[in-house]
Short mmCIF file of C-alpha atoms in Angstrom, two decimals:
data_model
loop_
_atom_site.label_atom_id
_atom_site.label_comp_id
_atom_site.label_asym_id
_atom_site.label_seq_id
_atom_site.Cartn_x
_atom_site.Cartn_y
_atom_site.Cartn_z
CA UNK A 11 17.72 176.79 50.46
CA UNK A 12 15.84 173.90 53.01
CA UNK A 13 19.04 173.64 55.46
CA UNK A 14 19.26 177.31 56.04
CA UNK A 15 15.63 178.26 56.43
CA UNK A 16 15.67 175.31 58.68
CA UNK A 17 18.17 177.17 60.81
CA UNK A 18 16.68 180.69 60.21
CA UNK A 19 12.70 180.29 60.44
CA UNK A 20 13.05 179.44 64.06
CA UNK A 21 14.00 182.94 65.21
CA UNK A 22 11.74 184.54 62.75
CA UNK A 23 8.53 182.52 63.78
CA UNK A 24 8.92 181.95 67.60
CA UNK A 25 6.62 183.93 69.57
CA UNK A 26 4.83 185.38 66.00
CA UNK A 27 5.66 188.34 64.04
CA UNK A 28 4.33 190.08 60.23
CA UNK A 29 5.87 189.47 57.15
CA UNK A 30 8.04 192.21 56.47
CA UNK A 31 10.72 192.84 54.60
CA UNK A 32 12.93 192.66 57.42
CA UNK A 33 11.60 188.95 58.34
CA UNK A 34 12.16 188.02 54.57
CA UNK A 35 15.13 185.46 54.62
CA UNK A 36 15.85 185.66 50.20
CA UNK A 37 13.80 188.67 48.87
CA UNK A 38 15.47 188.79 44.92
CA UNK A 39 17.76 191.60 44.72
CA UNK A 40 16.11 194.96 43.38
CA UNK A 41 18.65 195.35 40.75
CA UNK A 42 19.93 192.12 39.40
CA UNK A 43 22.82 193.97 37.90
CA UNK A 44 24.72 193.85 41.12
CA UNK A 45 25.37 190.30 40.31
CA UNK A 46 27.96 191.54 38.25
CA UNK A 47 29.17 194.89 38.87
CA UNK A 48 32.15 195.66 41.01
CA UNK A 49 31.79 197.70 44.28
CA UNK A 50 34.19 200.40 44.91
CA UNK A 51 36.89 200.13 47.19
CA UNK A 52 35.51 203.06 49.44
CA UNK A 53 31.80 201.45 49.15
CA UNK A 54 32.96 197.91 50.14
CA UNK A 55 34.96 199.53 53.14
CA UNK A 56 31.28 201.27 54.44
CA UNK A 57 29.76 197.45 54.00
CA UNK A 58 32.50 196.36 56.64
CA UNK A 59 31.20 198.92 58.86
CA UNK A 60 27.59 198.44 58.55
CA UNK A 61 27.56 194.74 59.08
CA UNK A 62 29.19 195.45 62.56
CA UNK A 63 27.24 198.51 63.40
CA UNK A 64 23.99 196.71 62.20
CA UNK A 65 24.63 193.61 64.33
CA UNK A 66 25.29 195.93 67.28
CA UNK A 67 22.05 197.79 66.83
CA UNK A 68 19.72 194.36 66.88
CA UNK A 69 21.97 191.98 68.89
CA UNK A 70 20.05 191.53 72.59
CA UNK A 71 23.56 190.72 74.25
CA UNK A 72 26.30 191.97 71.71
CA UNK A 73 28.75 192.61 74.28
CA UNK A 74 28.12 188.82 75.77
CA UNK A 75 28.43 187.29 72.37
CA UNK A 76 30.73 188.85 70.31
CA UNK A 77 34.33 189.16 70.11
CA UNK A 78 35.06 192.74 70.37
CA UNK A 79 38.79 193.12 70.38
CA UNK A 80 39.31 190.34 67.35
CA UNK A 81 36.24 191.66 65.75
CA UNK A 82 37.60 195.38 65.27
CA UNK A 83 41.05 193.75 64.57
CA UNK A 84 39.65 191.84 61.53
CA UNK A 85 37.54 195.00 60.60
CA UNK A 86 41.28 196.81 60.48
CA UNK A 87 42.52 194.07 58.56
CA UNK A 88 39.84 193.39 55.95
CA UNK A 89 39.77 196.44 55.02
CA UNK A 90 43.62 197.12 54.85
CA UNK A 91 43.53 193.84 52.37
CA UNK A 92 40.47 194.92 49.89
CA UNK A 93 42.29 197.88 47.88
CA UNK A 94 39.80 197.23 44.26
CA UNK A 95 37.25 197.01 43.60
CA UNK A 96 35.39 193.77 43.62
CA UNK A 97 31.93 191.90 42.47
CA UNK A 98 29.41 190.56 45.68
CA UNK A 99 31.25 186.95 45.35
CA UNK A 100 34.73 188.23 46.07
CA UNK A 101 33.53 190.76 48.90
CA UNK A 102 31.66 187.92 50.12
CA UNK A 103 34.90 185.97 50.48
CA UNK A 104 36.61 188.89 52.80
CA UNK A 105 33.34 190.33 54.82
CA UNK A 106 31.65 186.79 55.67
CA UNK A 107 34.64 185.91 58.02
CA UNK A 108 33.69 188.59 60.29
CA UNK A 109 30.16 186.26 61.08
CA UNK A 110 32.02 183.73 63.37
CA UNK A 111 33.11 186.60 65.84
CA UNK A 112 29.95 187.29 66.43
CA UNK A 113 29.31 183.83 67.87
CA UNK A 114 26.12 183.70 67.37
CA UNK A 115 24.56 180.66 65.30
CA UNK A 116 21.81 183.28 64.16
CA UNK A 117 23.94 185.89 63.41
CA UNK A 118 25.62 185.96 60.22
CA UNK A 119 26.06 187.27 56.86
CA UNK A 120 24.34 184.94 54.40
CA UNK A 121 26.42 183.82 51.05
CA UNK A 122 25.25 185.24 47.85
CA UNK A 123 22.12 183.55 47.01
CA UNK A 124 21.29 184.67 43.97
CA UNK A 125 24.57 184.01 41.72
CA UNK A 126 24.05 180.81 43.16
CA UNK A 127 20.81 180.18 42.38
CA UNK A 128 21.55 181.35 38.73
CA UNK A 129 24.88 179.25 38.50
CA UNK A 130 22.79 175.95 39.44
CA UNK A 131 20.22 176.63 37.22
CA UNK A 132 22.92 177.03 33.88
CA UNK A 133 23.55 173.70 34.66
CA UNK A 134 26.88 174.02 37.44
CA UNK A 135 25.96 170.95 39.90
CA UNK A 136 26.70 171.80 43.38
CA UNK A 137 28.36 169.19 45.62
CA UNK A 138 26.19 165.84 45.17
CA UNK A 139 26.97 164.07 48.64
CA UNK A 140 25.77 164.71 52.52
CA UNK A 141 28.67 164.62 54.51
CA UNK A 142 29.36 164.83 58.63
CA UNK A 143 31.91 166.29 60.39
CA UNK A 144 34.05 164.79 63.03
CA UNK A 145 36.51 166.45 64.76
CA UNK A 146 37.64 168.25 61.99
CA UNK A 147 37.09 165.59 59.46
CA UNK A 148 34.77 165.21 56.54
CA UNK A 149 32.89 161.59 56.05
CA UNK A 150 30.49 160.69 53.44
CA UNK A 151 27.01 160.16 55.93
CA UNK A 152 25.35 158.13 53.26
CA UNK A 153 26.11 154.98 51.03
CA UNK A 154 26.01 156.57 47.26
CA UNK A 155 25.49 154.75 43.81
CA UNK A 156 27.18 156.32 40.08
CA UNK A 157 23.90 155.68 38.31
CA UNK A 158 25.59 155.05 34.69
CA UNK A 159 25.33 151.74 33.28
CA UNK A 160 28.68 152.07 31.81
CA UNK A 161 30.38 153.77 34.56
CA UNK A 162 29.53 152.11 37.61
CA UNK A 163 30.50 152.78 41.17
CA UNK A 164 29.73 152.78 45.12
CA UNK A 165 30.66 154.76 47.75
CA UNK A 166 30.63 153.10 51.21
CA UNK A 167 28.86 155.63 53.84
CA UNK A 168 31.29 156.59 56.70
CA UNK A 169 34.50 156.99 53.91
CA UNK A 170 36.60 160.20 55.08
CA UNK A 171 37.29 162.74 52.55
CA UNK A 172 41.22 163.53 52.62
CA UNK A 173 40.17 166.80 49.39
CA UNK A 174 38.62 167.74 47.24
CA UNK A 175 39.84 169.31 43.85
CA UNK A 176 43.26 169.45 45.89
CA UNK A 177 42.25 171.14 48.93
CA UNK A 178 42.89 169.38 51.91
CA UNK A 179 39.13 168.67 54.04
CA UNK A 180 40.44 169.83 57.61
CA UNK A 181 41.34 173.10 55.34
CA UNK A 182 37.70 173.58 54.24
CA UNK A 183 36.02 173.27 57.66
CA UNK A 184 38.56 175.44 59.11
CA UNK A 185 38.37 178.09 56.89
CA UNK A 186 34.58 177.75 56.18
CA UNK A 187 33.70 178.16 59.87
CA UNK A 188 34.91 181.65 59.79
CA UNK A 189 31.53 182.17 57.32
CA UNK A 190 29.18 180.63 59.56
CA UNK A 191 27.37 181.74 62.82
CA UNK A 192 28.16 179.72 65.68
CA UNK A 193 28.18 179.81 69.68
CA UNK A 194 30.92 177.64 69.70
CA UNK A 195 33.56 176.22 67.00
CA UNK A 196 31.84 172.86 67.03
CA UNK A 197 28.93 174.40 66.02
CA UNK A 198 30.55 175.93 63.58
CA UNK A 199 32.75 173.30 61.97
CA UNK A 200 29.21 171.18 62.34
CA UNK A 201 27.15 173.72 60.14
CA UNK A 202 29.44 174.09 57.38
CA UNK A 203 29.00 170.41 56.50
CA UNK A 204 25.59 171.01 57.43
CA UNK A 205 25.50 173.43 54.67
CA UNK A 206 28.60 171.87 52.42
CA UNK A 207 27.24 172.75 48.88
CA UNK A 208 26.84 176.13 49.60
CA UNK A 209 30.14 177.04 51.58
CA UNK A 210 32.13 175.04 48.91
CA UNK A 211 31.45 177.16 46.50
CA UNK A 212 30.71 180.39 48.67
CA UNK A 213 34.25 180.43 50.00
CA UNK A 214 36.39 178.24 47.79
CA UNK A 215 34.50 178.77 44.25
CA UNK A 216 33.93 174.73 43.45
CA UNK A 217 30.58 173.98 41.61
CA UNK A 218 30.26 171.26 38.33
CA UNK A 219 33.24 169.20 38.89
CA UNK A 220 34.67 167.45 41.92
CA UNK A 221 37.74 165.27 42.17
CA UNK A 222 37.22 163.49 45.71
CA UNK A 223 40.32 161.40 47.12
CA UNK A 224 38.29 159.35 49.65
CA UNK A 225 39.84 156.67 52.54
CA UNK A 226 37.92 153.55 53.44
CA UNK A 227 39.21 150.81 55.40
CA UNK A 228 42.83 151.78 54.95
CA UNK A 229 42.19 152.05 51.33
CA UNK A 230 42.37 155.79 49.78
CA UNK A 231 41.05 156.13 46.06
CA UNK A 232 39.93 158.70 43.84
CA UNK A 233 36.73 159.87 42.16
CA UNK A 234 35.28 162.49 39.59
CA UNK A 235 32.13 163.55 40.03
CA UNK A 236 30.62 165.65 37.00
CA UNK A 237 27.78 167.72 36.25
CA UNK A 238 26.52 165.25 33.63
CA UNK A 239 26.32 162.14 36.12
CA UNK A 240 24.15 161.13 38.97
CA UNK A 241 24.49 159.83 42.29
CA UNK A 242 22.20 157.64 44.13
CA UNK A 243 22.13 157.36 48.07
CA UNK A 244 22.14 153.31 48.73
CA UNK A 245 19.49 154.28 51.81
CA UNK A 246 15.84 154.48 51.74
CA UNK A 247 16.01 157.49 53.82
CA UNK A 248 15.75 160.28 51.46
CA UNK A 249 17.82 164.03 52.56
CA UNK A 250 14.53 165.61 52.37
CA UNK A 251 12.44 163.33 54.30
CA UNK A 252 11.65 165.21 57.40
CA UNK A 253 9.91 163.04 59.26
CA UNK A 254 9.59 159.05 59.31
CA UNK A 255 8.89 156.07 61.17
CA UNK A 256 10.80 152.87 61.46
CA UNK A 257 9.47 150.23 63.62
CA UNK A 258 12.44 148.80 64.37
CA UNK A 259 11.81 145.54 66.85
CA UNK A 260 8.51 144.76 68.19
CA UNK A 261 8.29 146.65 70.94
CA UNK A 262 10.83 149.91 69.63
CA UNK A 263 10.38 152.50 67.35
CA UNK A 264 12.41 155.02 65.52
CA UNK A 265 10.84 158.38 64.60
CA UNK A 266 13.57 160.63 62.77
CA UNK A 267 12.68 164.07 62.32
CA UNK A 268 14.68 166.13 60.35
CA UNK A 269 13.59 169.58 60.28
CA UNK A 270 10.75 171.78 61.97
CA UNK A 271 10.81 173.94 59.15
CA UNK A 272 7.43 172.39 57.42
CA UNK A 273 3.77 173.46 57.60
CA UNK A 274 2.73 173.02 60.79
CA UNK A 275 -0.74 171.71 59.36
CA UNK A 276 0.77 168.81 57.38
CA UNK A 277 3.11 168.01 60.16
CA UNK A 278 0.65 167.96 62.66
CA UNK A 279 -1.24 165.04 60.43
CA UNK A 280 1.53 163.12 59.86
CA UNK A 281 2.54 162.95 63.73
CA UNK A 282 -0.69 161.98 64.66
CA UNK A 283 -0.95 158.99 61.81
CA UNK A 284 2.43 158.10 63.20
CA UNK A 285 1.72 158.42 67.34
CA UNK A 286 -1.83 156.47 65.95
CA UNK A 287 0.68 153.48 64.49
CA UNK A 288 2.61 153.39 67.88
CA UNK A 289 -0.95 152.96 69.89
CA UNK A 290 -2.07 150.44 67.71
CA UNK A 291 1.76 148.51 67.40
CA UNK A 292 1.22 148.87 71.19
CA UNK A 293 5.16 150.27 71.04
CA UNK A 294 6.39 151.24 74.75
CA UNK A 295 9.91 152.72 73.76
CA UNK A 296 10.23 155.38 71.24
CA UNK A 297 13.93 157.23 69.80
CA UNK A 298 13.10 160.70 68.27
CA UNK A 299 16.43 161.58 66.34
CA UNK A 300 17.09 165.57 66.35
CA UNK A 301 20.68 164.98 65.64
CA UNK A 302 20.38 166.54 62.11
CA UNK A 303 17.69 168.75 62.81
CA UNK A 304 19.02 172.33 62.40
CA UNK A 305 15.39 174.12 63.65
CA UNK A 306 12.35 175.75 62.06
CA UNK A 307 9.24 176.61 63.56
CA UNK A 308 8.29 176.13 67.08
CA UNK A 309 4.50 175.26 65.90
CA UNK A 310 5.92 172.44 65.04
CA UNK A 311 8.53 171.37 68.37
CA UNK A 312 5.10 172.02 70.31
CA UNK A 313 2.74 169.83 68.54
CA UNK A 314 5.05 167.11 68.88
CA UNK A 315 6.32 167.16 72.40
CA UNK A 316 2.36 167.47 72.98
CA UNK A 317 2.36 163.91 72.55
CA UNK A 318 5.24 163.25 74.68
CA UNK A 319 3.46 164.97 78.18
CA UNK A 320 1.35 164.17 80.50
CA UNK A 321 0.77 167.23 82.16
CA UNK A 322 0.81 171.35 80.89
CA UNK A 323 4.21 172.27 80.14
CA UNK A 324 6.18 175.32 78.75
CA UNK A 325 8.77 175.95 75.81
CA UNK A 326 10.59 178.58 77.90
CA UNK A 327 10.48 180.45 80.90
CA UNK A 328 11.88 183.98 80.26
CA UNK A 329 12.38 186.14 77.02
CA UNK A 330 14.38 188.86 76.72
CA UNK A 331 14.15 191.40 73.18
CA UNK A 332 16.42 194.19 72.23
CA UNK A 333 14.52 196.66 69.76
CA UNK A 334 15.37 198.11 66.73
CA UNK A 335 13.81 200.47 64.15
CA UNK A 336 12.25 197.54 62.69
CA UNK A 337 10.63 195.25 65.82
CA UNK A 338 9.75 198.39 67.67
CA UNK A 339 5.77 197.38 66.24
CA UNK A 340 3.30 199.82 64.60
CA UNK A 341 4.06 203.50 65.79
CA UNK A 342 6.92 202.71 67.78
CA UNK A 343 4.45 201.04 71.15
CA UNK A 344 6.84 198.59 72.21
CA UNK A 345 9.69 201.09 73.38
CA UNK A 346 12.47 202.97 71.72
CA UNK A 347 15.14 202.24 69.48
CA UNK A 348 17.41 200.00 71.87
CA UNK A 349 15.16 199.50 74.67
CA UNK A 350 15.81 196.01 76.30
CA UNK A 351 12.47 194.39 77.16
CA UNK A 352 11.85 191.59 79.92
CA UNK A 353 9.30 189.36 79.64
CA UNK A 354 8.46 186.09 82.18
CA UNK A 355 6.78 183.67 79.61
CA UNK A 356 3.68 182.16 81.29
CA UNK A 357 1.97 180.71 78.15
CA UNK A 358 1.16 176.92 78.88
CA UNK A 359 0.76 174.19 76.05
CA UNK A 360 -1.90 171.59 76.82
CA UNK A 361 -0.83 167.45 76.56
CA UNK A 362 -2.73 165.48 74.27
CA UNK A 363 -5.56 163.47 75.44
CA UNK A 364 -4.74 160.49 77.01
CA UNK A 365 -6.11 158.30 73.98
CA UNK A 366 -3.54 160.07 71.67
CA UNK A 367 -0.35 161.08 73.59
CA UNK A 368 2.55 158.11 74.17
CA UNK A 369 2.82 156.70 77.47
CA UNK A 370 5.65 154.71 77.05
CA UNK A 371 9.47 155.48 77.61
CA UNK A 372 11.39 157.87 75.23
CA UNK A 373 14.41 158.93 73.90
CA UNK A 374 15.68 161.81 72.37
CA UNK A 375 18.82 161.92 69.87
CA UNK A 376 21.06 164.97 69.90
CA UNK A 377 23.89 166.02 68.70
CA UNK A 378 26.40 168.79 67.85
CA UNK A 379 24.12 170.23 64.94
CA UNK A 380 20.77 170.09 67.22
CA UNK A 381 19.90 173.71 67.02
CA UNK A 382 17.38 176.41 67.34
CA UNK A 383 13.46 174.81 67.26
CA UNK A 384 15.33 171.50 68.39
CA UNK A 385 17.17 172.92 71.10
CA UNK A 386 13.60 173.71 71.90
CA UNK A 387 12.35 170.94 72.27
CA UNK A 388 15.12 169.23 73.52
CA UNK A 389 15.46 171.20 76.54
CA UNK A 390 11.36 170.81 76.87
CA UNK A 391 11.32 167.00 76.63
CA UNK A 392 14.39 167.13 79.58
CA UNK A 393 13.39 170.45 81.63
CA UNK A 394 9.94 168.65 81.96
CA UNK A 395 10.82 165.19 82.32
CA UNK A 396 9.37 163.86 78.82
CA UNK A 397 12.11 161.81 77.96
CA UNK A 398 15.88 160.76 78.29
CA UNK A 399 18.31 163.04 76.22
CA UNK A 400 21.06 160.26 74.61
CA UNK A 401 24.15 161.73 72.89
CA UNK A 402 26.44 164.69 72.48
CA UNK A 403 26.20 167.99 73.90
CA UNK A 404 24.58 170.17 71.46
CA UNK A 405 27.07 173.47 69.77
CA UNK A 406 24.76 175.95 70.67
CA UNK A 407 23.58 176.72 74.03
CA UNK A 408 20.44 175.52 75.74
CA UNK A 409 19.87 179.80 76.40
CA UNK A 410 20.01 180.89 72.74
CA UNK A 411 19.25 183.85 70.89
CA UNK A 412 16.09 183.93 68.31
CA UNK A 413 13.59 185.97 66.28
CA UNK A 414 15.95 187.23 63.74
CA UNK A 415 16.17 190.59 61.86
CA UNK A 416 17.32 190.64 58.63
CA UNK A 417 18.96 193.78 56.92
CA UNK A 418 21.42 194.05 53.68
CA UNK A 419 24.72 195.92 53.56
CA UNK A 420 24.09 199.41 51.53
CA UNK A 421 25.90 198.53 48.75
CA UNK A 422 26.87 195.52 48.16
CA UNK A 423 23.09 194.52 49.26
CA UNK A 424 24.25 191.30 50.53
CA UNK A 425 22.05 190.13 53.38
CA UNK A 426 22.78 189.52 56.89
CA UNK A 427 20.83 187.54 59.73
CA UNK A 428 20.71 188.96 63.21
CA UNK A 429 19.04 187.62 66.36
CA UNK A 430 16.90 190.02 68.30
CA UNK A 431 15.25 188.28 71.09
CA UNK A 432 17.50 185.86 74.19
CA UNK A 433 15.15 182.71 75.60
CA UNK A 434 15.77 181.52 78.78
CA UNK A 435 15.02 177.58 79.44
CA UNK A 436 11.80 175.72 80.67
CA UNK A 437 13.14 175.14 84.22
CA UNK A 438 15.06 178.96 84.20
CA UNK A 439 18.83 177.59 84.59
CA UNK A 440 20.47 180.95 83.12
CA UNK A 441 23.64 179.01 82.93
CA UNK A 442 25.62 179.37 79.56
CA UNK A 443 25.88 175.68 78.62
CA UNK A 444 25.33 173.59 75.97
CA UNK A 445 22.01 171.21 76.33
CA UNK A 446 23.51 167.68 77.71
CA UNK A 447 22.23 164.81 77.03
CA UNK A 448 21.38 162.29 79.91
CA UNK A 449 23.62 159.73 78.34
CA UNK A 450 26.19 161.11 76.67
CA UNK A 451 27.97 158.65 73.61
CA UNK A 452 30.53 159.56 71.56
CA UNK A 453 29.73 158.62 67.50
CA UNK A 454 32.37 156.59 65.58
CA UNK A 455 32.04 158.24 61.66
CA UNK A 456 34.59 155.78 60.42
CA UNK A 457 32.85 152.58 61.19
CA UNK A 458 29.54 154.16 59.54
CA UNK A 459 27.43 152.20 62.60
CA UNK A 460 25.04 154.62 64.70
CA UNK A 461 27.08 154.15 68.67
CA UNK A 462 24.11 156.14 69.93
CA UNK A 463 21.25 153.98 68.61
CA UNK A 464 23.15 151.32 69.72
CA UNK A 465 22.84 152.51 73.15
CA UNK A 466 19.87 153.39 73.24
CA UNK A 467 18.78 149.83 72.43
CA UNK A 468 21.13 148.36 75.42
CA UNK A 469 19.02 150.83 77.45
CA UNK A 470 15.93 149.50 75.98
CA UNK A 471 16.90 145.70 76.90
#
């Protein structure tokens, strides 16, 4: 569940908040039974209409977000198409494709967790391989080994995938983005291979076995992929390798960091053993790739652009929060149910000391999946001149929504995600833009080489 939380912990942790149930991103459902009883018709039917009416009730800008007209048009039409009843994996299938008209890449209605926790743990492997998306197109991101003695075989990083178990790969981006929050459809289409194992069996059922038909250099070829097999990536980087440092010529360094969603104590050690290295490698250009980094915790955008300035800076400059019976705070002090609150944020975070913090030139890598924490800190390191943003304009927008309610449908008890709060940007542009970079360069999937470290190091020289 690491890729989601990294999207979701963001909105639940920025600017604080108690651990209550409606901050609780996969509480284990009260009666497991659900898992396998069919909802009635007429139940399922007042699910539709409390995942609308409960993302209208938290939503700080419903009527700037969401769809209205399409939304109530799909409503009509779900509902005209589910006449049985059906278990939480089939209602799933119908109800989830309201979440991209809210376009809102924190507000959505998450797949069922728990039948897929408890079909990967009776031994059904979910999809083995990290892909990328690309205008539509899937591509392997990562070299992978068959480790079988017997059975040997390599996949070549950057391969498209034409299917998979027959289904055509432009097919399961377009129809998974309909299940996924998003500002924009590139968002979208980016966060469903962002989250591939989980929409590929959410929407279209496939866990164990995979038959792949793969293209690479003009060559297309087939592959089965089992649950009894393993597959080995041909990097060193490992997926869950959040953060790491690569010195890659003398004077250049690469720190990747993949999520924000990790203790903020352990990540604040290992930055400062890494920002130590670059003072004593006496490194004066330093990349810090966000491209895959889907959010987290804030703690954890600060402590690092800490090193980055020179000078007090701020993560945002305005906040505005729509409550709710739940975020109204003990007794109902903040306001009433629906109340929009204004707040300027004046809260300053202090630079390192000069001994500690980098002083050199820096680059930050984003991308189409940058969201949430690392919009952030994107739009901190370029709002208060840290660095130089290098690559695509991010999916979401630099003014995004955060500190997400959760809630779960009466009946069904599936579980959606709802943003509460709106932020407003360090340098308090209100425009409704994506965050672009600097120096925008466009990636080339197919070759499998990285255009916009490339550039970066043409830049350097």
């Amino acid at each position: 569940m690491n890729t989601l939380k990294a999207i979701l912990l963001f909105t639940v942790l920025f600017l604080g908040g108690c651990a209550q149930s409606h901050l609780d991103i996969f509480p284990e459902l009260e009666d497991p039974s659900l898992m396998d009883r069919k909802t009635s018709v007429a139940e399922l039917h007042q699910d539709i209409d409390a995942y609308v009416a409960g993302v209208r009730a938290r939503h700080p800008d419903f009527d700037g977000y969401a769809d209205e007209q399409a939304l109530q048009q799909r409503v009509a039409e779900l509902k005209q198409q589910i006449d049985q009843p059906m278990t939480r994996v089939e209602f799933f299938r119908y109800v989830g494709q309201l979440s991209h008209l809210f376009n809102d890449g924190h507000s959505f209605l998450l797949w069922p967790y728990q039948e897929y926790t408890a079909a990967v743990a009776a031994g059904q492997q979910p999809f083995p391989f990290a892909v990328k998306e690309q205008e539509g197109a899937l591509y392997l991101a990562r070299g992978y080994d068959r480790v079988a003695a017997n059975n040997a075989q390599s996949l070549s990083a950057g391969s498209q995938i034409v299917s998979i178990n027959g289904v055509a790969a432009e097919h399961i981006i377009e129809q998974g983005q309909l299940y996924v929050g998003g500002e924009t459809q590139r968002l979208r289409d980016a966060f469903v291979a962002e989250r591939f194992p989980y929409m590929l069996w959410a929407v279209f059922g496939m866990l164990g076995e995979f038959e792949l038909v793969l293209k690479h250099e003009a060559q297309t070829y087939s592959v089965t992929v089992t649950s009894d097999e393993q597959w080995q990536s041909q990097t060193a980087q490992a997926a869950n390798e959040d953060l790491e440092l690569q010195l890659l010529e003398p004077n250049l360094a690469y720190l990747r960091v993949g999520s924000f969603d990790v203790d903020p104590d352990q990540f604040a050690d290992e930055v400062a053993t890494h920002f130590a290295t670059l003072k004593e490698q006496n490194v004066q250009h330093l990349i810090i790739d966000i491209r895959d980094n889907t959010g987290g915790n804030t703690d954890t955008a600060t402590e690092l652009a800490s090193y980055l300035a020179d000078a007090p800076f701020k993560l945002v400059s305005h906040v505005t929060e729509r409550l709710n019976e739940d975020n109204r705070g003990w007794f109902g002090y903040k306001g009433s149910v629906g109340d929009m609150i204004h707040t300027p944020w004046t809260d300053e975070v202090s630079p390192k000391s000069e001994a500690k913090r980098f002083a050199g030139d820096v680059y930050v890598l984003v991308g189409p999946v940058t969201y949430s924490a690392a919009i952030v800190f994107a739009t901190t390191v370029q709002d208060n001149q840290m660095g130089t943003l290098v690559g695509e304009p991010t999916g979401g927008y630099a003014n995004q929504t955060a500190q997400g309610n959760l809630f779960n449908l009466p009946h069904s008890q599936l579980r959606a995600y709802v943003a509460t709060r709106l932020l407003v940007r360090p340098n308090g542009a209100s425009e409704v833009t994506p965050v672009m970079p600097n120096v925008r360069v466009q990636p080339d999937m197919a070759s499998g080489s990285d255009t916009a470290l490339t550039k970066i190091k043409e830049l350097v020289q």
